[in-house]
PDB file of C-alpha atoms in Angstrom:
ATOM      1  CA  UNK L   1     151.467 194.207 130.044  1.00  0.00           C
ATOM      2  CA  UNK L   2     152.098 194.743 126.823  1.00  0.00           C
ATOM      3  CA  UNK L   3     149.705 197.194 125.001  1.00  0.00           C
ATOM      4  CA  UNK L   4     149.171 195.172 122.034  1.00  0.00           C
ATOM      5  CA  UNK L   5     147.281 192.669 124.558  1.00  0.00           C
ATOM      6  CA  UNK L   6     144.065 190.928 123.378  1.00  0.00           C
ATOM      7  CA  UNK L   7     140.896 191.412 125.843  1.00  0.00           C
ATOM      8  CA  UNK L   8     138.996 187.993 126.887  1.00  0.00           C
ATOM      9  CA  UNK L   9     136.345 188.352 129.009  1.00  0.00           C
ATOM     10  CA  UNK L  10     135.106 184.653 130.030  1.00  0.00           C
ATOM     11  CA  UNK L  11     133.280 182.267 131.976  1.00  0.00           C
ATOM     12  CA  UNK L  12     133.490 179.089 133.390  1.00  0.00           C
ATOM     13  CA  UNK L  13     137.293 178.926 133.048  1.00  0.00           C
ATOM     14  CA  UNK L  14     137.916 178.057 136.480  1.00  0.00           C
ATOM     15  CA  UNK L  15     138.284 174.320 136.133  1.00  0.00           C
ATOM     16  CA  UNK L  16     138.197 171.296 134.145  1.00  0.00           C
ATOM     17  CA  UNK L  17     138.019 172.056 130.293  1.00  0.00           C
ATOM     18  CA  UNK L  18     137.752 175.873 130.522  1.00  0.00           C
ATOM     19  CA  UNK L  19     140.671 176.244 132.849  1.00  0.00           C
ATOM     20  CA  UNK L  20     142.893 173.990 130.333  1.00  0.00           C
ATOM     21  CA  UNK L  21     141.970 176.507 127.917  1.00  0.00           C
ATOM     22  CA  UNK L  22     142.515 179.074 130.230  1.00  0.00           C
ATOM     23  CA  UNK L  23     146.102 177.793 130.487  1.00  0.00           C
ATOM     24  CA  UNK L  24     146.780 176.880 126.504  1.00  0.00           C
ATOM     25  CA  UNK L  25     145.645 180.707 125.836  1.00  0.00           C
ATOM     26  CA  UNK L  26     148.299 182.469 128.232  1.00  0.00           C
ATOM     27  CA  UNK L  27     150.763 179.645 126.836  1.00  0.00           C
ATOM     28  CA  UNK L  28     150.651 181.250 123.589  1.00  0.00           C
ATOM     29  CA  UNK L  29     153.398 183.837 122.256  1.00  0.00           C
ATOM     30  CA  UNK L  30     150.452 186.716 122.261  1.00  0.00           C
ATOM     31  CA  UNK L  31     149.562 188.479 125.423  1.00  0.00           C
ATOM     32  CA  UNK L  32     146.627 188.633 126.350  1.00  0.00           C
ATOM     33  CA  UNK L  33     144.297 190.851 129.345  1.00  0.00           C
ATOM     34  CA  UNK L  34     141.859 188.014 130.875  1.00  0.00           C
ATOM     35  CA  UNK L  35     138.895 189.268 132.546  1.00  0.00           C
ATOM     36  CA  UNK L  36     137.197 186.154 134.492  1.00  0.00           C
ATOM     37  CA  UNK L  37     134.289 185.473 136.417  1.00  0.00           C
ATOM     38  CA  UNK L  38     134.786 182.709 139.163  1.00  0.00           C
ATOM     39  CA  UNK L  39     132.463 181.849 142.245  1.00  0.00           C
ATOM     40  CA  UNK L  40     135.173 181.125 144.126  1.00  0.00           C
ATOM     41  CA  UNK L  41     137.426 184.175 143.751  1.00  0.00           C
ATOM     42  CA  UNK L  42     140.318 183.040 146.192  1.00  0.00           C
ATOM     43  CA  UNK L  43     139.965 179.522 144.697  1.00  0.00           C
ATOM     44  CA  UNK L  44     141.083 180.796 141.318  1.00  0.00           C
ATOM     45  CA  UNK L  45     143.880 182.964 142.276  1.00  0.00           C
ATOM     46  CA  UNK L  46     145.336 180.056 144.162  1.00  0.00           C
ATOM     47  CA  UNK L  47     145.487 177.921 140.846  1.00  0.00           C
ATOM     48  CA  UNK L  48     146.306 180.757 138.837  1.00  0.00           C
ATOM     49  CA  UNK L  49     149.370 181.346 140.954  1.00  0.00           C
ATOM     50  CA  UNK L  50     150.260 177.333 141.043  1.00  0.00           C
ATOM     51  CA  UNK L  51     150.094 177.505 137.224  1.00  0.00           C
ATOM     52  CA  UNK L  52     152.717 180.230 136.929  1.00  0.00           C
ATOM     53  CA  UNK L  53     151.646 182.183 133.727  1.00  0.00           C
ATOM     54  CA  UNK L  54     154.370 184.424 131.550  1.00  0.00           C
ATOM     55  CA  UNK L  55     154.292 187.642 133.280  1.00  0.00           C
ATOM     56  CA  UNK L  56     153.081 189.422 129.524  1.00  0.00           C
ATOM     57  CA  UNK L  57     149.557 188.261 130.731  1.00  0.00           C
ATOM     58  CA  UNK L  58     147.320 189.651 133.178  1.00  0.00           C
ATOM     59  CA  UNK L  59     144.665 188.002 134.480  1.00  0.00           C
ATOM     60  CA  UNK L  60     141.711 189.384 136.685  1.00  0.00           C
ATOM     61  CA  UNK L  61     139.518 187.585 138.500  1.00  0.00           C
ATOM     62  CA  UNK L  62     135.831 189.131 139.690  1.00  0.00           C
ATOM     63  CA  UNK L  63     133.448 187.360 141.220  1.00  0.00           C
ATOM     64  CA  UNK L  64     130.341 186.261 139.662  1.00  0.00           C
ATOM     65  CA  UNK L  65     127.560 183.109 140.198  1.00  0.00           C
ATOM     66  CA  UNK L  66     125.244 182.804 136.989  1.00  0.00           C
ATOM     67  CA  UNK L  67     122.526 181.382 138.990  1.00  0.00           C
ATOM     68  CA  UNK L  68     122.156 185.191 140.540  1.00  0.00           C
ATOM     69  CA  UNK L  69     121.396 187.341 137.588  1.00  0.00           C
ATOM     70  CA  UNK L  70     121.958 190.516 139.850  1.00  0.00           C
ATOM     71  CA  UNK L  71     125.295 189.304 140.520  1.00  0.00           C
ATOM     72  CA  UNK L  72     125.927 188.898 136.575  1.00  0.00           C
ATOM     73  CA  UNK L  73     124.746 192.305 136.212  1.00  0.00           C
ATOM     74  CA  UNK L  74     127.648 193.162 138.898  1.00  0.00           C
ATOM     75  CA  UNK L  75     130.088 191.133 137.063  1.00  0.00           C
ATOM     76  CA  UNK L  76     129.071 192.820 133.559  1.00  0.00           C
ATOM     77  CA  UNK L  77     130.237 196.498 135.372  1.00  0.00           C
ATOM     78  CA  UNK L  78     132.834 195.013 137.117  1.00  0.00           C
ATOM     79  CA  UNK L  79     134.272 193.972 133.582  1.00  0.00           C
ATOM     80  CA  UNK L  80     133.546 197.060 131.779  1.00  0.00           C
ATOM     81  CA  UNK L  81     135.758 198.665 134.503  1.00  0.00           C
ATOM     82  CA  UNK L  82     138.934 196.749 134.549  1.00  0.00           C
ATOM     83  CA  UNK L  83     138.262 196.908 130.619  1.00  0.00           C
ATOM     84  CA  UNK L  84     138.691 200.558 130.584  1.00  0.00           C
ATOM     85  CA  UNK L  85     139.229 202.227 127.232  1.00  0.00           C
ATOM     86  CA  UNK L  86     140.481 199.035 125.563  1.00  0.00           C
ATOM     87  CA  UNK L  87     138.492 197.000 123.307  1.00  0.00           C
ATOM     88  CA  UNK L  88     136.756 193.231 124.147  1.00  0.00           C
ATOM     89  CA  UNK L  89     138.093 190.993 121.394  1.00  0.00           C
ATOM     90  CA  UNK L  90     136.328 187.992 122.786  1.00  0.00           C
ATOM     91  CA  UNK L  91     133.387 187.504 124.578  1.00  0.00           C
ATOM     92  CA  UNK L  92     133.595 183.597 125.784  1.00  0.00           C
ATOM     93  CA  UNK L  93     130.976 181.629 127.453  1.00  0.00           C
ATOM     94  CA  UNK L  94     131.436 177.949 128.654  1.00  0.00           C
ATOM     95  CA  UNK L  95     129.817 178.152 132.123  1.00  0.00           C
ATOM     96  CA  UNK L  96     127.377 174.926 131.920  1.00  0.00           C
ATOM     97  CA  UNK L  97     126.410 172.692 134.663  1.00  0.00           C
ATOM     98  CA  UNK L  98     123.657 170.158 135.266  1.00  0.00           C
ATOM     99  CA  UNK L  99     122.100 170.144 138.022  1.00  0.00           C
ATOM    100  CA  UNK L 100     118.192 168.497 138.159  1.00  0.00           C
ATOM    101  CA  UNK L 101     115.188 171.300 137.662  1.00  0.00           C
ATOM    102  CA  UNK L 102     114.578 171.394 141.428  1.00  0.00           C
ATOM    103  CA  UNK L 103     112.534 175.106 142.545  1.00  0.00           C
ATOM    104  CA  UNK L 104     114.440 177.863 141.989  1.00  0.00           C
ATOM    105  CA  UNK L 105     115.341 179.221 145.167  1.00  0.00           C
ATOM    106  CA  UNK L 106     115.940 182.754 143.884  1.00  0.00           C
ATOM    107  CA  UNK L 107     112.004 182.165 142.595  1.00  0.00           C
ATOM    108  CA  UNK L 108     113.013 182.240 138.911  1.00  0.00           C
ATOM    109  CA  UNK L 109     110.975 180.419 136.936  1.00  0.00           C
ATOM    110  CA  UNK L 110     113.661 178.804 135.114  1.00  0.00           C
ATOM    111  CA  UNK L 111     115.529 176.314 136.702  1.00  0.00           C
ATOM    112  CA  UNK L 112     119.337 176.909 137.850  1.00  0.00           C
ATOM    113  CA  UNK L 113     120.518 174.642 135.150  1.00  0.00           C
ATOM    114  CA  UNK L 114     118.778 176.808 132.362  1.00  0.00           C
ATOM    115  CA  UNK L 115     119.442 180.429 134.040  1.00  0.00           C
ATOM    116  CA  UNK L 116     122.977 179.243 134.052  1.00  0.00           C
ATOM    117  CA  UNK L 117     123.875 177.354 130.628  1.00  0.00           C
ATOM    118  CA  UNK L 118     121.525 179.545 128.999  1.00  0.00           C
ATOM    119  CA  UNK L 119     119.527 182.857 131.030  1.00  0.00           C
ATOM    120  CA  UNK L 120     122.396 184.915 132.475  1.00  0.00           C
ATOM    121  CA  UNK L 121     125.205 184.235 129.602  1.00  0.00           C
ATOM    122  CA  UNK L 122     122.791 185.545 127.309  1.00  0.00           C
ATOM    123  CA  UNK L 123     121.980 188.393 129.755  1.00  0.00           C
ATOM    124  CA  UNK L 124     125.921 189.301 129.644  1.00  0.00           C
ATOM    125  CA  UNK L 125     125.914 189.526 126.293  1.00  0.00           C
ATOM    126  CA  UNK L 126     123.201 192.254 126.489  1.00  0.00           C
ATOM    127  CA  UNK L 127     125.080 193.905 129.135  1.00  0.00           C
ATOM    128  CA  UNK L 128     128.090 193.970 127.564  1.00  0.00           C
ATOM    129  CA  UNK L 129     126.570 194.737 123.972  1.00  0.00           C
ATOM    130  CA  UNK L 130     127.535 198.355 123.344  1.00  0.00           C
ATOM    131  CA  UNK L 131     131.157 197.835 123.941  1.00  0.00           C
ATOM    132  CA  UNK L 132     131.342 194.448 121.839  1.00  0.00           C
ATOM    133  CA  UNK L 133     129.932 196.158 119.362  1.00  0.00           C
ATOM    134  CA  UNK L 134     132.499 198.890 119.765  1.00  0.00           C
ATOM    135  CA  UNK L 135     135.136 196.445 119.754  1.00  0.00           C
ATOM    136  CA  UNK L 136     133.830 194.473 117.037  1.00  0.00           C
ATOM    137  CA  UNK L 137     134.130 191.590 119.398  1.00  0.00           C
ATOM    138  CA  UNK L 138     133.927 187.884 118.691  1.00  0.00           C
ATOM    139  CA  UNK L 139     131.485 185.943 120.430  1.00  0.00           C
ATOM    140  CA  UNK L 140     132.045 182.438 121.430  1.00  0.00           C
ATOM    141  CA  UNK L 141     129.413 180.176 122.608  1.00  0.00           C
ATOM    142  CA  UNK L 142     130.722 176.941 123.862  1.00  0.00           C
ATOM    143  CA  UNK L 143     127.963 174.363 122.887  1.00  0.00           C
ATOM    144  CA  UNK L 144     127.945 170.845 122.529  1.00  0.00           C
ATOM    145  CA  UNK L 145     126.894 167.863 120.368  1.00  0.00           C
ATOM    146  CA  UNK L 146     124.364 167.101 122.705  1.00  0.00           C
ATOM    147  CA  UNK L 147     122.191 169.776 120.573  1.00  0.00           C
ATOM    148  CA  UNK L 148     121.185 167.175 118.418  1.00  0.00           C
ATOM    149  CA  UNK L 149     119.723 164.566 120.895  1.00  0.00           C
ATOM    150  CA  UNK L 150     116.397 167.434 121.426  1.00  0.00           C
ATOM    151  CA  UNK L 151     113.672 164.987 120.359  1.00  0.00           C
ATOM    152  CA  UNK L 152     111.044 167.985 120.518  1.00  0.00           C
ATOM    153  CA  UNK L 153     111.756 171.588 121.153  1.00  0.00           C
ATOM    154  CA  UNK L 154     108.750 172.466 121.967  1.00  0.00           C
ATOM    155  CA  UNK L 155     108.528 170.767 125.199  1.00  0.00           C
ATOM    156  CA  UNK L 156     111.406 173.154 126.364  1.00  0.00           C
ATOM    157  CA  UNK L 157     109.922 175.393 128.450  1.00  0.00           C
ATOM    158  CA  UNK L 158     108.126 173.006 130.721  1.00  0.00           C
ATOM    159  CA  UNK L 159     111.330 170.338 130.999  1.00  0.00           C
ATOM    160  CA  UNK L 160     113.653 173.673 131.832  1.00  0.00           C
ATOM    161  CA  UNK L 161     111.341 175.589 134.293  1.00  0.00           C
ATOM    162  CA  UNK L 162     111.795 175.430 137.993  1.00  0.00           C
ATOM    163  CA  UNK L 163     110.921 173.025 139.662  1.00  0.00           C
ATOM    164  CA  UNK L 164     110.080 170.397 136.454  1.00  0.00           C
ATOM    165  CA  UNK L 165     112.359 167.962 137.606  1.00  0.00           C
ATOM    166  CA  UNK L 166     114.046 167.206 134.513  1.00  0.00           C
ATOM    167  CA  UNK L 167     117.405 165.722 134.900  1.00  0.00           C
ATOM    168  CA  UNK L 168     120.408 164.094 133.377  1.00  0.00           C
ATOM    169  CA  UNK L 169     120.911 164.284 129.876  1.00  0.00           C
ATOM    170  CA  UNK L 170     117.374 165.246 128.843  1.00  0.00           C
ATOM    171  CA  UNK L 171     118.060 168.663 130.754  1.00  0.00           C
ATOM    172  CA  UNK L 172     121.484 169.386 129.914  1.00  0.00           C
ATOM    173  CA  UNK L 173     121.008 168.597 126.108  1.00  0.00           C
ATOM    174  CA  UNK L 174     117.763 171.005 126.029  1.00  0.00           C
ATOM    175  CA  UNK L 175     119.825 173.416 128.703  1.00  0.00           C
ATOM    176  CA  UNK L 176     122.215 173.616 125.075  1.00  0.00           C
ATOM    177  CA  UNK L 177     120.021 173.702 122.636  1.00  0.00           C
ATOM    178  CA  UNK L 178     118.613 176.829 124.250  1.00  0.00           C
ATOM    179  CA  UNK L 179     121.831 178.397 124.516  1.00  0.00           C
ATOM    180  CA  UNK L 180     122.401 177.734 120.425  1.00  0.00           C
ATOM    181  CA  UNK L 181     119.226 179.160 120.322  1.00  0.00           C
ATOM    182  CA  UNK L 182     120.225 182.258 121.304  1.00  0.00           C
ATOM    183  CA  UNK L 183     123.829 181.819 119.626  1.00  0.00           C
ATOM    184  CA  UNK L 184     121.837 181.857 116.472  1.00  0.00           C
ATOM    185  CA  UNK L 185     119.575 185.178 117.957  1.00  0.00           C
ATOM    186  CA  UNK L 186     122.551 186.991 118.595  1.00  0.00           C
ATOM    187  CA  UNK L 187     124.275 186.142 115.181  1.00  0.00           C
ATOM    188  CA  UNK L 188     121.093 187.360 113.688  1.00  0.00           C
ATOM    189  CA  UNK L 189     121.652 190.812 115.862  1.00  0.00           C
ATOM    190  CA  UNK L 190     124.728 191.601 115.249  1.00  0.00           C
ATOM    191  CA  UNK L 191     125.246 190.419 111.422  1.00  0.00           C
ATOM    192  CA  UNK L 192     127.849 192.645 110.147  1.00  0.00           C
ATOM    193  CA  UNK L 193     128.856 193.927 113.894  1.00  0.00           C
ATOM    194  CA  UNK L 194     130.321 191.242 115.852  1.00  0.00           C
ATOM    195  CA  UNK L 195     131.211 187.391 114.483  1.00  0.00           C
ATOM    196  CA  UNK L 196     128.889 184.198 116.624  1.00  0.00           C
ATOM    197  CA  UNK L 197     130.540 181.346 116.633  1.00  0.00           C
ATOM    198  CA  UNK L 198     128.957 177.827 118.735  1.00  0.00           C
ATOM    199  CA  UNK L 199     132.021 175.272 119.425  1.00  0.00           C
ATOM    200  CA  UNK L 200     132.085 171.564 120.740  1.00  0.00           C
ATOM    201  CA  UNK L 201     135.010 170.642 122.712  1.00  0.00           C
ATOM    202  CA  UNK L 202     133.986 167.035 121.381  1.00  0.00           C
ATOM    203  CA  UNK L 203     133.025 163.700 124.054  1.00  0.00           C
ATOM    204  CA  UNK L 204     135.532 164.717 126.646  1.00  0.00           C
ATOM    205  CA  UNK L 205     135.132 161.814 129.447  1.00  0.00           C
ATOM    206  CA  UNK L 206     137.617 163.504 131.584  1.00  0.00           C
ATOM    207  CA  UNK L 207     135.507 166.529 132.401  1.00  0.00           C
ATOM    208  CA  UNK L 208     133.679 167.300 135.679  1.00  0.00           C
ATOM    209  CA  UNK L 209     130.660 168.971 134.144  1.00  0.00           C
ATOM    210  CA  UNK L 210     128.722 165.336 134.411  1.00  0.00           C
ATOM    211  CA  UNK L 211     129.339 164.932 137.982  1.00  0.00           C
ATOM    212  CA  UNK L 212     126.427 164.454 140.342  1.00  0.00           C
ATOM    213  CA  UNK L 213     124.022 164.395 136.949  1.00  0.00           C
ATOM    214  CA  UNK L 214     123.703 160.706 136.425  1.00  0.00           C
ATOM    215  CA  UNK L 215     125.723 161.508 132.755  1.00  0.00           C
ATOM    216  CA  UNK L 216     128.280 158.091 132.052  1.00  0.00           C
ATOM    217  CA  UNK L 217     130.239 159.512 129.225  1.00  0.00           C
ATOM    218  CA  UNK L 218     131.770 156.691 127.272  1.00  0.00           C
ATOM    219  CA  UNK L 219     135.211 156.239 127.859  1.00  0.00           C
ATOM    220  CA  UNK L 220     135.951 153.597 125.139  1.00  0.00           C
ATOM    221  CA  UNK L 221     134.211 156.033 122.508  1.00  0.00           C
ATOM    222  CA  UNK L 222     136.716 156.085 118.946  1.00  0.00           C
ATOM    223  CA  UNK L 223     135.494 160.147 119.387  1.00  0.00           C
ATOM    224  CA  UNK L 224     136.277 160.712 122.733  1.00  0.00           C
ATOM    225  CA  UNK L 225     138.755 163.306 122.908  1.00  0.00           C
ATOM    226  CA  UNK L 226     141.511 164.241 126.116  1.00  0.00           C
ATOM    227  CA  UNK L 227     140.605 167.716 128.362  1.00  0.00           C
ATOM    228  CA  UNK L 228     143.796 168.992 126.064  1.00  0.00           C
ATOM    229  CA  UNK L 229     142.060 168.333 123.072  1.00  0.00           C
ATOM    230  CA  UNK L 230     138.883 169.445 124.045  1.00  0.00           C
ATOM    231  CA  UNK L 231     140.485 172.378 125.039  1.00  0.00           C
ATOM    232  CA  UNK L 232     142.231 172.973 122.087  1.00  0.00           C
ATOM    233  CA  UNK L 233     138.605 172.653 120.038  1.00  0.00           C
ATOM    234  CA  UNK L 234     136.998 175.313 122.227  1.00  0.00           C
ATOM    235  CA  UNK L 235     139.698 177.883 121.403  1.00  0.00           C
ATOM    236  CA  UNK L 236     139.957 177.689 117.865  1.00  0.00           C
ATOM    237  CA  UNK L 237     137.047 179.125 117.893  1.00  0.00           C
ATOM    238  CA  UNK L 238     138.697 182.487 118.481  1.00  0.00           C
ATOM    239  CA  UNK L 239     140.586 181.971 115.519  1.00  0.00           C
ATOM    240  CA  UNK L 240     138.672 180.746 112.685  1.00  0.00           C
ATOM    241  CA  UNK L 241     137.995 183.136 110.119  1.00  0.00           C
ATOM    242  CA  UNK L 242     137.201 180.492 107.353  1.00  0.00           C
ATOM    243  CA  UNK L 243     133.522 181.033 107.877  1.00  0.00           C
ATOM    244  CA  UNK L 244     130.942 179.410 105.777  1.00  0.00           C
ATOM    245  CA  UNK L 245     128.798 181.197 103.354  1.00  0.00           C
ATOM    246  CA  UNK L 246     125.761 180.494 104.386  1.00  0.00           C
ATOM    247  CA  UNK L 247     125.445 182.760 107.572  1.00  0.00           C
ATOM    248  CA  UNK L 248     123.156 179.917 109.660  1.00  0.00           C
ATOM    249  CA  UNK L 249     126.973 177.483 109.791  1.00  0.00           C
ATOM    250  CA  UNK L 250     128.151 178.921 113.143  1.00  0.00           C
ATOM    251  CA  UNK L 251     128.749 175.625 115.086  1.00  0.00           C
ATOM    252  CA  UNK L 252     132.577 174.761 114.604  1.00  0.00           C
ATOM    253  CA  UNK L 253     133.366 171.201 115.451  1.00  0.00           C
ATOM    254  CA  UNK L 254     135.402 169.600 117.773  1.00  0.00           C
ATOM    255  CA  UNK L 255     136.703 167.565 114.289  1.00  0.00           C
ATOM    256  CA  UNK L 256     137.608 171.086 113.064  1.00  0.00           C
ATOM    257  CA  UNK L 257     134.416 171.242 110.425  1.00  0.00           C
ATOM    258  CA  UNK L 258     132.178 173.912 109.949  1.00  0.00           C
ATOM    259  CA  UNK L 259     128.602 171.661 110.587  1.00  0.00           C
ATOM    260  CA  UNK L 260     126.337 171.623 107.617  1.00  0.00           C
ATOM    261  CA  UNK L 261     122.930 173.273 108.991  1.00  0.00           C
ATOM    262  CA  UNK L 262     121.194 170.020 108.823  1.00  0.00           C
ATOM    263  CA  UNK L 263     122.250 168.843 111.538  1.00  0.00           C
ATOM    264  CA  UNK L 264     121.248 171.512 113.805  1.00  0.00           C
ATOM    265  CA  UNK L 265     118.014 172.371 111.609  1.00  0.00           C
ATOM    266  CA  UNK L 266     115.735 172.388 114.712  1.00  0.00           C
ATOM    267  CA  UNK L 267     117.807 175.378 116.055  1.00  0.00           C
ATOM    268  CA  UNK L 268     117.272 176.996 112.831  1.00  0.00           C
ATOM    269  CA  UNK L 269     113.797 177.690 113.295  1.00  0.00           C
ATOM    270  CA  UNK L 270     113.389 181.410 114.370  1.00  0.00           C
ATOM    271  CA  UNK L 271     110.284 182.096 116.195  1.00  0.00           C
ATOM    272  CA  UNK L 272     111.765 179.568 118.654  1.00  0.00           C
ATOM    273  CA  UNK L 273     115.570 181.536 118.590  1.00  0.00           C
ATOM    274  CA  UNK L 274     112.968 184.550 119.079  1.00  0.00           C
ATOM    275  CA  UNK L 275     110.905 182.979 122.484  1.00  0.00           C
ATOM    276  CA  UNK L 276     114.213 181.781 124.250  1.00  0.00           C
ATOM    277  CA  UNK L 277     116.512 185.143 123.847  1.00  0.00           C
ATOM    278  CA  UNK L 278     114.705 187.407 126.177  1.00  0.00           C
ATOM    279  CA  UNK L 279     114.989 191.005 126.007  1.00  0.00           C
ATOM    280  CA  UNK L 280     117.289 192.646 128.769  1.00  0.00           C
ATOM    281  CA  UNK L 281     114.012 194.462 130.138  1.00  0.00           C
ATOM    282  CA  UNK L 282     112.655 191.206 130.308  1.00  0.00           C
ATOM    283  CA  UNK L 283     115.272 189.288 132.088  1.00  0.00           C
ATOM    284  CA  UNK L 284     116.108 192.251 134.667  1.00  0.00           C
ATOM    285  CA  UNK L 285     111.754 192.238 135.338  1.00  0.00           C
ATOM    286  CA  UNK L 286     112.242 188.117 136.355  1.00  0.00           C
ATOM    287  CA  UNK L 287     114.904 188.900 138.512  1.00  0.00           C
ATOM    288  CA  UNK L 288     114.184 192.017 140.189  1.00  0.00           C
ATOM    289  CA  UNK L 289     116.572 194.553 138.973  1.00  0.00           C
ATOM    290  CA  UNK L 290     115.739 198.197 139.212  1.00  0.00           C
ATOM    291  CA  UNK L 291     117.294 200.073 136.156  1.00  0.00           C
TER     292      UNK L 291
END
């Protein structure tokens, strides 16, 4: 590998939209060092060997299931490891899925939807804080238009605890605004130290993340956008350094726009960014991890 590599450490690029980015990113002319987490470990090296990437790449693959904080802990060492003395010059999180707000069975009390698209990315981000700060990292949170469709925030916490029974739409759009939430908590954090940036991939019908939800995602939409396309929004997001002035315009479009803050307003509000990005001591206390 060469040693002018860049460092990615990701999730949810095992399928679907984040594993068509996965592929557009080791398409490009500059090498890169991917460090992934995957559930399914052997899974991904089988479709990481059927897609053939240039040999200037590497690409390791360490297990991880966001639903299990301990085992994002594990994943946030395992990373640091294979990392070594290089730097981290993107942190990227797409993981999202949308399962109903059944009872947690690891007795959080969030439900799996939330500790996933929300809970244990922003956990990883604390974990891996001293070394993206090191590395002056970029930090890409991979949100979604849904953000906007929150009627009330402040109904939240009871729609995304366990065992609520939220489903649908109505979880995963509050499972996102959440996560921008803490997108905007972390940018906040690290003004100065490390770049935030929230991206659409835009109405991709083609993706899986809707299946077994209930979601119909329009087909027919004028905005609906290919899993290329979507893919290609997500990972401009690495890229962009044509950053607004006002510091609160993190959420890149799929259309390519910076998003005036209107839109998002209700995310802007910081005593709520404040209640939904937990403190590391906090999150390790809910899921029973010694330090």
């Amino acid at each position: 590998m060469a040693s002018a590599a860049k460092t990615i450490v990701a999730t949810g690029l095992t399928s679907g939209l984040g594993f068509e980015a996965l592929k557009q990113l080791l398409a490009a002319p500059e090498p890169y060092h991917a460090v992934l987490g995957a559930r399914n470990t052997s899974a991904m090296d089988r479709s990481l060997h059927d897609a053939a990437f240039e040999s200037t790449n590497k690409v390791d693959v360490l297990p991880l299931d966001l639903a299990d904080l301990k085992s994002t802990r594990r994943f946030a060492e395992a990373a640091l490891a294979k990392v070594g003395e290089a730097r981290i010059d993107y942190l990227f999180l797409n993981a999202a899925i949308t399962d109903p707000a059944v009872a947690n069975p690891r007795g959080y009390r969030w439900c799996e939807s939330a500790v996933v698209n929300h809970v244990a990315q922003f956990y990883l981000v604390h974990l891996l804080r001293e070394k993206l700060e090191a590395s002056k990292a970029r930090i890409v949170f991979v949100s979604s238009g849904a953000v906007t469709a929150v009627p009330d925030p402040g109904i939240a916490e009871e729609a995304l605890r366990s065992g609520a029974g939220t489903e649908g739409m109505p979880l995963y759009c509050m499972t996102k605004f959440v996560q921008l939430l803490g997108a905007h908590w972390w940018r906040r954090e690290l003004t100065g130290v490390c770049d935030v940036v929230a991206v659409s991939p835009g109405l991709v019908p083609g993706t899986g993340l809707a299946r077994g939800s209930g979601v119909k995602l329009p087909t027919g939409s004028p905005d609906a956008k290919t899993i290329p396309q979507g893919a290609q929004s997500m990972l401009a997001a690495l890229t962009r350094s044509d950053f607004p002035e006002d510091p609160d315009r993190i959420f890149l479009t799929s259309w390519g726009e910076w998003w005036d803050k209107a839109v998002f307003e209700k995310s802007l509000d910081k005593q709520l960014q404040d209640r939904w990005s937990f403190s590391k001591e906090e999150i390790e206390k809910e899921a029973g991890i010694s330090t």
